[in-house]
Every structure is written in structure tokens, then in C-alpha cells.
XYZ file of C-alpha atoms in Angstrom:
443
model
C -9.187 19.598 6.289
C -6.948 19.645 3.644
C -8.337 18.339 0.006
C -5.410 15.106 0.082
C -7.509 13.568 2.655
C -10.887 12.034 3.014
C -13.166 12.590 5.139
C -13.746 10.166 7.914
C -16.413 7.840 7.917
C -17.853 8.318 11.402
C -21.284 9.779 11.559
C -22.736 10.381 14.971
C -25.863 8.718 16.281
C -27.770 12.163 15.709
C -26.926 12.539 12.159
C -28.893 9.375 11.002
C -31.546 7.125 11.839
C -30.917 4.067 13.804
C -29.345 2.563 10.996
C -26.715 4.868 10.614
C -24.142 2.574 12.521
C -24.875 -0.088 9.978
C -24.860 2.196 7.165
C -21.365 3.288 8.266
C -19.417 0.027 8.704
C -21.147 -0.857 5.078
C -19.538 2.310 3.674
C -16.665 2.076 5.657
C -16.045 -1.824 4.375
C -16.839 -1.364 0.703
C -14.312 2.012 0.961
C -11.833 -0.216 2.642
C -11.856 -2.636 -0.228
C -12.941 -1.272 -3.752
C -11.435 2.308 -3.509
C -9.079 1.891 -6.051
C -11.213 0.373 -8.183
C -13.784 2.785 -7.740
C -11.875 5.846 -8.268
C -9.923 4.203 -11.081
C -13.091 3.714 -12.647
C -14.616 7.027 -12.398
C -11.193 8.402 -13.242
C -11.222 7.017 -16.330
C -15.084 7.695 -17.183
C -14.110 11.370 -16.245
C -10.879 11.875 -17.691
C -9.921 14.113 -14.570
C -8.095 12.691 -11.494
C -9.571 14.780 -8.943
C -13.027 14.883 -10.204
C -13.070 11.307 -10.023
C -12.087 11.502 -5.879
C -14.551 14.314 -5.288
C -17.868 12.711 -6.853
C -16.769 9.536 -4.955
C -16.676 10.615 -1.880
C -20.000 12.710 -2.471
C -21.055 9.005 -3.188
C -19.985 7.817 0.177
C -21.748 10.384 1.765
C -24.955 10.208 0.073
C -24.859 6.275 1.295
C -24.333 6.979 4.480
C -27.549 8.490 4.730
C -29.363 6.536 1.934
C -28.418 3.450 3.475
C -29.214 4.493 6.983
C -32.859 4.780 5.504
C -33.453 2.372 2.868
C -30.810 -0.278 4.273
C -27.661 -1.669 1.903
C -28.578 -2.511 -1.624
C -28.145 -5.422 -3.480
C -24.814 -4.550 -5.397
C -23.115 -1.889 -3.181
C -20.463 -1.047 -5.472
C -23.340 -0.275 -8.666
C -24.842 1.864 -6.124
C -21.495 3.580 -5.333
C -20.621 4.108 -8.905
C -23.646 5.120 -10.450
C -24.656 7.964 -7.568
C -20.698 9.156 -8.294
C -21.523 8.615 -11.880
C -24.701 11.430 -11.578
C -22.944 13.496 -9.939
C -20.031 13.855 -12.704
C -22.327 14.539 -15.085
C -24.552 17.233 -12.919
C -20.796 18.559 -12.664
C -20.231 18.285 -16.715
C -23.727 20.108 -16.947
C -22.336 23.004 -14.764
C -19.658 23.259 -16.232
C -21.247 23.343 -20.215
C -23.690 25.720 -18.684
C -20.791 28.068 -17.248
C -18.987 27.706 -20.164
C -22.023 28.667 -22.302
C -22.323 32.020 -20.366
C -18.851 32.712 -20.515
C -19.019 32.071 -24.333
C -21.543 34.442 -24.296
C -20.007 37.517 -22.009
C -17.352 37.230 -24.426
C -19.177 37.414 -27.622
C -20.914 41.080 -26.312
C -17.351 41.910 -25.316
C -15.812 41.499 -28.852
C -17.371 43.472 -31.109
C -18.778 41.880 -34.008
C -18.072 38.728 -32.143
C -20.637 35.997 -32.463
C -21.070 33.832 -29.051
C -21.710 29.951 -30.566
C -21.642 28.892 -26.562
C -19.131 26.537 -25.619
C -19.038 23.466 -27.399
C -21.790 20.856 -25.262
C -19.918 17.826 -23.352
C -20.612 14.232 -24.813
C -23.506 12.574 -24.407
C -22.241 9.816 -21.813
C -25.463 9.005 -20.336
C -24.668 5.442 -21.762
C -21.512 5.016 -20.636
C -20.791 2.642 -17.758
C -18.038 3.810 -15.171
C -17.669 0.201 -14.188
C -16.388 -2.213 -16.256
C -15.623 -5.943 -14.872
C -13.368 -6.754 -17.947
C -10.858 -3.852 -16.761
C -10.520 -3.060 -13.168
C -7.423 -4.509 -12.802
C -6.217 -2.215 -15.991
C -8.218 0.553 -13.825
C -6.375 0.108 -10.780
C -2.667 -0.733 -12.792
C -3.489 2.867 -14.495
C -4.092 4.356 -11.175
C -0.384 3.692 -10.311
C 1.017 4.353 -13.114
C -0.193 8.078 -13.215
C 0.955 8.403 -9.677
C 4.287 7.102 -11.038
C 4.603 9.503 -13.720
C 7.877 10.691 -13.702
C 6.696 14.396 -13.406
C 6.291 14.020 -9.846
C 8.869 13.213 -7.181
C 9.175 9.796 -5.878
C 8.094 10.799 -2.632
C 4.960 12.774 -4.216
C 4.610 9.253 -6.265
C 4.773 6.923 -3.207
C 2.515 9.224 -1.339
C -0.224 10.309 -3.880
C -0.579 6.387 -4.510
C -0.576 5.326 -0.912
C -3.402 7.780 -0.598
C -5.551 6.734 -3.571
C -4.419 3.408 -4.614
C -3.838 1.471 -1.019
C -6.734 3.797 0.801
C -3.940 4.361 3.671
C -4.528 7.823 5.664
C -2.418 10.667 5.739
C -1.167 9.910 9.673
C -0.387 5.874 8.380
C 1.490 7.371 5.615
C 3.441 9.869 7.821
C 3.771 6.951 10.152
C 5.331 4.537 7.755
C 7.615 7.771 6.579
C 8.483 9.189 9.748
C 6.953 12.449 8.210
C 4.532 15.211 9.338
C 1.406 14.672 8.313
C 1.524 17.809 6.807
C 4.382 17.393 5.078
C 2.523 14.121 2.726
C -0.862 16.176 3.231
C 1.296 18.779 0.986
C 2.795 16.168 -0.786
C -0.448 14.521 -2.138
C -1.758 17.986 -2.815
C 0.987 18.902 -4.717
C 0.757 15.762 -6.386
C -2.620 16.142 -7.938
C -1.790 19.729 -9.042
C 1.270 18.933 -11.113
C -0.841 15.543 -12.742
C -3.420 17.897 -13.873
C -1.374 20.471 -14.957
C 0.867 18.115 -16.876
C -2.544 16.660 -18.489
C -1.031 13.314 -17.682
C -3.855 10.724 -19.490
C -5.232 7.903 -17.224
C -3.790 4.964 -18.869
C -0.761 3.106 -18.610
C 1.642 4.367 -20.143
C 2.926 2.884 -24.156
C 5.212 -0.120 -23.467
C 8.236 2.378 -24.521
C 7.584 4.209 -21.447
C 6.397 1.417 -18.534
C 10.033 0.607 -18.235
C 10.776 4.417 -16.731
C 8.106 3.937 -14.678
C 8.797 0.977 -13.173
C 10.955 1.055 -9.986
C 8.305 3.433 -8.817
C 5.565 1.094 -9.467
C 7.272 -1.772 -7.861
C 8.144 0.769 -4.730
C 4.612 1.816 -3.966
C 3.700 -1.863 -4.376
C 6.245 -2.792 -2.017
C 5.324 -0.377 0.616
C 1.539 -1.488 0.323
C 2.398 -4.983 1.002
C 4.756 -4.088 3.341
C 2.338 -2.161 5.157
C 0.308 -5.091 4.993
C 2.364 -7.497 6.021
C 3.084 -5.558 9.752
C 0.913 -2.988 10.254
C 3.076 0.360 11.181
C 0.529 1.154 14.340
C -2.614 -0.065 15.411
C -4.154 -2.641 17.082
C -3.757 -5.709 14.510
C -0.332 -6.659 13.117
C -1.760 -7.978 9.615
C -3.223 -5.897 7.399
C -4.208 -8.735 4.982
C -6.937 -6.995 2.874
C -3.594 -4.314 1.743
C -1.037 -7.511 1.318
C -3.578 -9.302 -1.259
C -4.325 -6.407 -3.104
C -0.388 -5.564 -3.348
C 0.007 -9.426 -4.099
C -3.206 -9.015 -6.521
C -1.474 -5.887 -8.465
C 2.073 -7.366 -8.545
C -0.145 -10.483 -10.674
C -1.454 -8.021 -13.095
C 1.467 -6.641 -13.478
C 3.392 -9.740 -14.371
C 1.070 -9.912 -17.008
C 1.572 -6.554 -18.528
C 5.461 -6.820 -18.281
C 6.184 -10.508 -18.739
C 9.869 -9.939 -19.990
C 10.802 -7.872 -16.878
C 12.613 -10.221 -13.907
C 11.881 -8.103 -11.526
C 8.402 -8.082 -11.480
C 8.283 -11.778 -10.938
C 10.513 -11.608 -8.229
C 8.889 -9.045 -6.672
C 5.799 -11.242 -6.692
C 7.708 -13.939 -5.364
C 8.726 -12.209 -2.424
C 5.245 -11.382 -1.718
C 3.495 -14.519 -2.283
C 6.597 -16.419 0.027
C 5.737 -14.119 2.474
C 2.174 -14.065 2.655
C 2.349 -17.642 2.753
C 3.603 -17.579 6.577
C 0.446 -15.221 7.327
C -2.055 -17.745 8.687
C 0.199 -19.010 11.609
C 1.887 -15.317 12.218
C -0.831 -14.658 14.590
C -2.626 -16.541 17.338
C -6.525 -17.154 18.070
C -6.669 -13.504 19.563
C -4.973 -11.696 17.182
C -1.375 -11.659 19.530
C 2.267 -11.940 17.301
C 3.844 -15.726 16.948
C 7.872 -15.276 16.138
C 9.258 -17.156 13.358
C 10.722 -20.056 16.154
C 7.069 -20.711 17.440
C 5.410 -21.093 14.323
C 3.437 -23.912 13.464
C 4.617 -24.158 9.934
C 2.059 -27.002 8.787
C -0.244 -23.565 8.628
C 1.930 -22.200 6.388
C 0.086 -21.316 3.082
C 1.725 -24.445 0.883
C -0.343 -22.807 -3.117
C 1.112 -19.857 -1.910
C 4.779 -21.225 -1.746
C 4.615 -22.882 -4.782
C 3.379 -19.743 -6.407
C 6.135 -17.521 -5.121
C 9.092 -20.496 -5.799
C 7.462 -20.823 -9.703
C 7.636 -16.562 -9.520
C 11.043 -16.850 -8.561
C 12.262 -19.185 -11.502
C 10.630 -16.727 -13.834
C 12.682 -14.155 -11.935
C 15.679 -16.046 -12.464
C 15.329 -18.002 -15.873
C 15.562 -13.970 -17.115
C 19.718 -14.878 -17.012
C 19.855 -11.350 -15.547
C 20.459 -11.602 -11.956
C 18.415 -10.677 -9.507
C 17.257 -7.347 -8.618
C 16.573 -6.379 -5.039
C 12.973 -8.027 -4.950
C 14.503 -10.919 -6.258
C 17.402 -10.996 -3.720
C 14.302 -10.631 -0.751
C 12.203 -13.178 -2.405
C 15.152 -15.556 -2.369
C 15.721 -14.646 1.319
C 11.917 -15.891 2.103
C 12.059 -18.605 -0.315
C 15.270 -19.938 2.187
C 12.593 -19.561 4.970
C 9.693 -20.969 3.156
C 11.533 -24.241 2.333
C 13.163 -24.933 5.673
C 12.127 -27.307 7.935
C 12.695 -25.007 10.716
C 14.517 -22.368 12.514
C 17.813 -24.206 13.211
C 17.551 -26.184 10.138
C 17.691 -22.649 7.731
C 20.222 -22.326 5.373
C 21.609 -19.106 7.324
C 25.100 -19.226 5.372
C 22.767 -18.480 2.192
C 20.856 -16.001 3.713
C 23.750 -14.136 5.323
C 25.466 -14.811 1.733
C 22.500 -12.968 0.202
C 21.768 -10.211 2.063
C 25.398 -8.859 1.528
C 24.529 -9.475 -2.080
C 21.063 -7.410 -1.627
C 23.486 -4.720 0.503
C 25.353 -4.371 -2.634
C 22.554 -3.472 -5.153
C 20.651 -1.523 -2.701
C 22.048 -0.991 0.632
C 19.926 0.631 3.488
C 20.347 0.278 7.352
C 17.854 -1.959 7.201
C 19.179 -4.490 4.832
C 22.319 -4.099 7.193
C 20.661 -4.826 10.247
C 18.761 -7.786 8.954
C 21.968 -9.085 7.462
C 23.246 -8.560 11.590
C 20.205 -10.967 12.281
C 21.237 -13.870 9.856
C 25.330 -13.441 10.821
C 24.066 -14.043 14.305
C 22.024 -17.090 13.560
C 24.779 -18.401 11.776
C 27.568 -17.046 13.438
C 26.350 -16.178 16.853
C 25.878 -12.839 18.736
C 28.889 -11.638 18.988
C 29.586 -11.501 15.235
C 26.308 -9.895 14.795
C 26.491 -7.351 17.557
C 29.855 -5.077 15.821
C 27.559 -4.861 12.704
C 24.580 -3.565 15.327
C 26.612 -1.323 16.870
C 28.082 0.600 13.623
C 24.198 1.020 12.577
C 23.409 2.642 16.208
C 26.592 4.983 16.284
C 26.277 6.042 12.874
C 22.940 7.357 13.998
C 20.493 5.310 11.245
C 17.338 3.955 12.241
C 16.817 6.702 15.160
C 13.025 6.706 16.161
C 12.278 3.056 15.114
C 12.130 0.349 17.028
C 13.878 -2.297 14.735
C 17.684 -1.176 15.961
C 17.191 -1.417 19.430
C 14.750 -4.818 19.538
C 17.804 -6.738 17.420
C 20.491 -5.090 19.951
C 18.100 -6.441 22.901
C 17.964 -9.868 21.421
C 21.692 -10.237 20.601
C 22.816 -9.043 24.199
C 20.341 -11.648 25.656
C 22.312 -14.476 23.854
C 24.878 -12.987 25.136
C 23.899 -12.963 28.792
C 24.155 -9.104 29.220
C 20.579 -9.305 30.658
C 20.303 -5.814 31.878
C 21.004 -4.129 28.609
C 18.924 -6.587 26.812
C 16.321 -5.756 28.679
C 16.547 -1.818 29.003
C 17.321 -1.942 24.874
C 13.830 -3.970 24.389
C 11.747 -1.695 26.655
C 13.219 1.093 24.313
C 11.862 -0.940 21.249
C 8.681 -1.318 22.934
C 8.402 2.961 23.925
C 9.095 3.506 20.030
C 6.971 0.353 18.404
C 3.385 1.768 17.329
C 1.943 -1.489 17.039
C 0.473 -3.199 20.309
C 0.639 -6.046 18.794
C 4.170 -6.348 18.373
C 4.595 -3.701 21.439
C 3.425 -6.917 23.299
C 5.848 -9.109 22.124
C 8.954 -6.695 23.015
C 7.565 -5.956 26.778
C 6.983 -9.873 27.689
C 10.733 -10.847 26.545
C 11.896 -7.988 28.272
C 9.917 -9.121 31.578
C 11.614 -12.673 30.714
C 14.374 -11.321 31.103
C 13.667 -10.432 34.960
């Protein structure tokens, strides 16, 4: 297994007493939830990045046995740390103690050489690896060394996937339409150049954040995003990855309160986490925008994310592309309904967003509002282009719009046969389902 990934958390029934199954969903659950924090903390009580991730998941392993045995303890996450904590130091210890002999072998070597040793680690026996007053700072530092500019973005967006957002290797390949050894290498590579480059765990002096942003704000996205619609699996919220993006994107409105885009890129998130509770139904299935009830919309999260957005905007700047997206959801988020949308704005905005960053998929979701604003057959020439230009090949976003547009347009057999080819390429069932049953609708 290749050092970029961790191991997984599935001990069989032999390998630990009848607790073991317990023990694991524990582990598994805390992992899920504080490993950013924990490895940000131990990262920092180290000083060295990949230290930090071995004696962590040592840790993990240790509690899937102790726990098995002795059942979960009070404060999980003290456990966690302070087992990961003894084994850095058994590690410094080895490492004084090799350095002490090498110290030595070299002073017989040289003659007239005097071995002193090597000079003993601190005393940190003291120290605390946890400390409540600055996880967030923990977890912020976390991405920004993943940012550092000594890396490529796509060694950035990977390496903090990985450690910061806890996704695996496959969801990142997934979400990439990448090998998995290609971000397996990536993530390796990563933590190579960031200790070679003895890049310090802290964010960077204010002089430099500003270089370092757009990555930040991309790996953030990507979390949430991720969070928002899960790229495969059985769920299509990942809710516990949206919060933490939305919980990050806070923190770092309050590290870089003068920069416009970080607000709107909080607003975005907030607008759209806001629709969350009534995106799915009792048993987990997908509810389209049309069929929402909207009176479970997440109200403290709206007014959050429009307050974000004046911030964004009061700047006088203009807004960036978060800003553009956030003022996208904040048309949806104030609209009585479907029909009653603003879709002139929307379709007015999305060109805007096209111009600061264009990508087929800011295209094709432009396509969408034309055609709720225009109709179909405006949208479908704008579809089309994207499809014989040959973006989006392999997802199932192209080919779901195309199905929906022909519908409306009564071309029922292509609708059809261009939704079941969404629904081969979509990796989530959830929304899988979705695609197949208005495809059967369609006869």
C-alpha cells in the first residue's frame, strides 16, 4: 500500500474480541470527524508533516484493539492524541539515541575527534498536542502548507484532500477523473517536496497568505463540493465534509477580513447548504430543486450567506468567481419558487462567471438557466457545442441536461437514451436513481 494512503479501518472478527466491531465504528467515526484536527495538532507538536500522520495512525490502531478490550474512553480524542503523542516521543528517543551512536562512530573515525553525542531533543513531556484555543489555526495551517506554492496545484488539491478533508485516494481519483495511482503519486510526491523544502507548519506571514490563496479557496471548494453531492456512493450528502468546508471558509474570513472573496466564497456555501435538509427524502432518495419543500430550507443559514455576500460586495471590487456562484444561489435562496426565479439574472450571471473563469461546466449550467428562461431550444445549441467539442466526456452532467432539454422538447426517444447514458456514467445511486426513473417516465 502506498504511504499517501491510510490504512482501512476494517478489522476482522478474528483479530479482536467481541468488541472489535464497536471498537471499529468508534475509530472509524472519531477518524471521520477530527482527522484534521488531530494531525494538525500533532503536526505542529512534532514539527514534521509525516511524522505527525504516521504516529496517528499507530494511534488508530492501538484503539482498535484497546478499545475492543477496555471499551471507548471517556474523551476519545485525549486518548487519540496522547497514545500518538507517546509514540512521537519513543520516535524522538530513537532518533537522539541513533544520533548519539552516529555522533560517536564519527568521533573514532576522525582522529583526534571528540564525539559530544548528538545534541538531546527537548524535553516536551509537558507539552500538550491538543490545544482547544487553536484547532481551527491547526487545521487553517494544515491547508496552508498543502498550498505552499512549492507544490503543484494538483499536488496541493490532492495532498489536502487526503489529509485535511480525510477523502480516500479512489474518491479523490473519482472527483478528478484520475488513476488512483496517479494522486497516490501525487500525495507522495507532495509530502517529499514539503519536507524537503522545510516548509514550517504555520500559516504563512500576512505578506504571503495572499499567494496562497486561490489554492486555499480551491481545496475548500472541492471539499464542500464533495460534500454537497457525493461523487459515488450510496448517500448524496456528505454533510459532515460540507460543514467542515463551511466551518474553515469561517475561520478563514477571520484571518483575511479585507479579502472579498473569501466572504463570497462563504456565501456560496452557507446559501447552499441551506437547501440541504429538504434535498433528500425520509430514506435518503434525491428531491430536485422543483419538488422541494422550501419551508425546510435552512432560513440562519440564508441570512448568513446573504450578510457573507454584502461583505463580498461592500469590498467595491467586483465579484470573484465564488462571489458570482454565491450570487447564483442567493437568486435561488430568495425565490419563492422554481418559476418565480429571477432566471434573466442568473443567465445574466453565469455569462459574467464564464468570463472570469470559464469551464464547460459553467457553460453548461449557464445552458440550464437560458433554458429556464428562454426555453429548450435556446439552451440545446449551447449543449450541443459542449458535446461536439468533446468536454465533459465520462461525466454524467452533459448528457442528463441534453436528456432533460430534448424532453421539453418532445424528442422522447433521445431524451430518454441520453438519460440512461447519464445514469451508466453517474457513480452515485442516489442520483443514478433519479436519472433511470425520468428516463422510465419517459416510456
Amino acid at each position: 500500500m502506498a504511504r499517501a494512503d491510510r490504512p482501512a479501518l476494517t478489522p476482522t472478527p478474528t483479530e479482536h474480541p467481541p468488541g472489535g466491531e464497536a471498537a471499529r465504528r468508534a475509530v472509524e467515526a472519531l477518524w471521520r470527524i477530527e482527522s484534521a484536527r488531530v494531525v494538525g495538532a500533532l503536526t505542529r507538536y512534532t514539527g514534521d508533516f509525516d511524522l505527525a500522520e504516521d504516529v496517528a495512525q499507530e494511534a488508530l490502531a492501538q484503539a482498535l484493539v484497546a478499545w475492543a478490550r477496555d471499551g471507548e474512553p471517556a474523551n476519545p480524542v485525549g486518548w487519540l492524541l496522547a497514545t500518538a503523542r507517546r509514540r512521537a516521543v519513543d520516535h524522538f528517543r530513537r532518533r537522539s539515541a541513533r544520533d548519539e551512536r552516529y555522533a560517536a562512530i564519527a568521533g573514532r573515525l576522525v582522529e583526534g575527534g571528540a564525539s559530544s553525542g548528538a545534541e538531546p531533543s527537548p524535553d516536551r513531556s509537558d507539552d500538550l498536542p491538543w490545544d482547544p484555543d487553536r484547532i481551527e489555526d491547526d487545521v487553517l495551517a494544515l491547508i496552508f502548507v498543502a498550498c505552499h506554492p512549492v507544490l503543484s496545484p494538483e499536488a496541493r488539491t490532492a495532498l489536502t484532500l487526503r489529509v485535511v478533508a480525510g477523502l480516500s485516494s479512489e474518491e479523490i481519483a473519482r472527483a478528478f477523473l484520475v488513476p488512483v495511482p496517479t494522486v497516490q503519486a501525487r500525495i507522495t510526491r507532495a509530502k517529499k517536496t514539503i519536507a524537503a523544502a522545510g516548509v514550517p507548519f504555520e500559516p504563512p506571514p500576512a505578506a504571503e497568505r495572499r499567494e496562497r490563496l486561490g489554492g486555499v479557496l480551491s481545496v475548500l471548494y472541492v471539499i464542500f463540493s464533495e460534500g454537497s453531492t457525493a461523487t459515488s456512493g450510496d448517500r448524496l450528502l456528505r454533510p459532515d465534509l460540507a460543514y467542515e468546508a463551511i466551518r474553515l471558509a469561517r475561520t478563514l474570513t477571520a484571518l483575511l477580513p479585507a479579502e472579498p472573496e473569501v466572504f463570497g466564497q462563504l456565501a456560496l456555501f452557507e446559501l447552499t447548504a441551506a437547501r440541504f435538509p429538504a434535498r433528500t427524502g425520509p430514506d435518503g432518495e434525491a428531491v430536485l430543486l422543483e419538488d422541494q419543500d422550501r419551508r425546510l430550507w435552512d432560513r440562519s443559514a440564508v441570512r448568513r450567506g446573504l450578510a457573507a455576500l454584502t461583505r463580498a460586495t461592500a469590498a467595491g471590487r467586483g465579484l470573484g468567481p465564488y462571489g458570482l456562484q454565491a450570487a447564483i444561489a442567493a437568486c435561488h435562496a430568495t425565490a419563492p419558487s422554481v418559476p418565480e426565479t429571477d432566471w434573466e439574472r442568473v443567465v445574466l450571471l453565469y455569462e459574467a462567471l464564464g468570463r472570469v473563469a470559464p469551464s464547460p461546466v459553467v457553460e453548461l449550467n449557464r445552458a440550464v438557466a437560458v433554458a429556464m428562461a428562454a426555453g429548450p431550444q435556446e439552451a440545446l445549441p449551447i449543449v450541443d457545442a459542449l458535446a461536439a467539442a468533446g468536454h465533459l466526456a465520462g461525466s454524467q452532467l452533459l448528457p442528463s441536461v441534453r436528456g432533460e432539454l430534448l424532453a421539453r422538447l418532445g424528442r422522447t426517444a433521445e431524451a430518454r437514451a441520453e438519460l440512461e447514458r447519464a445514469a451508466r456514467l453517474c457513480r452515485n445511486t442516489r442520483e443514478r436513481s433519479v436519472l433511470l426513473r425520468k428516463a422510465a417516465a419517459l416510456g
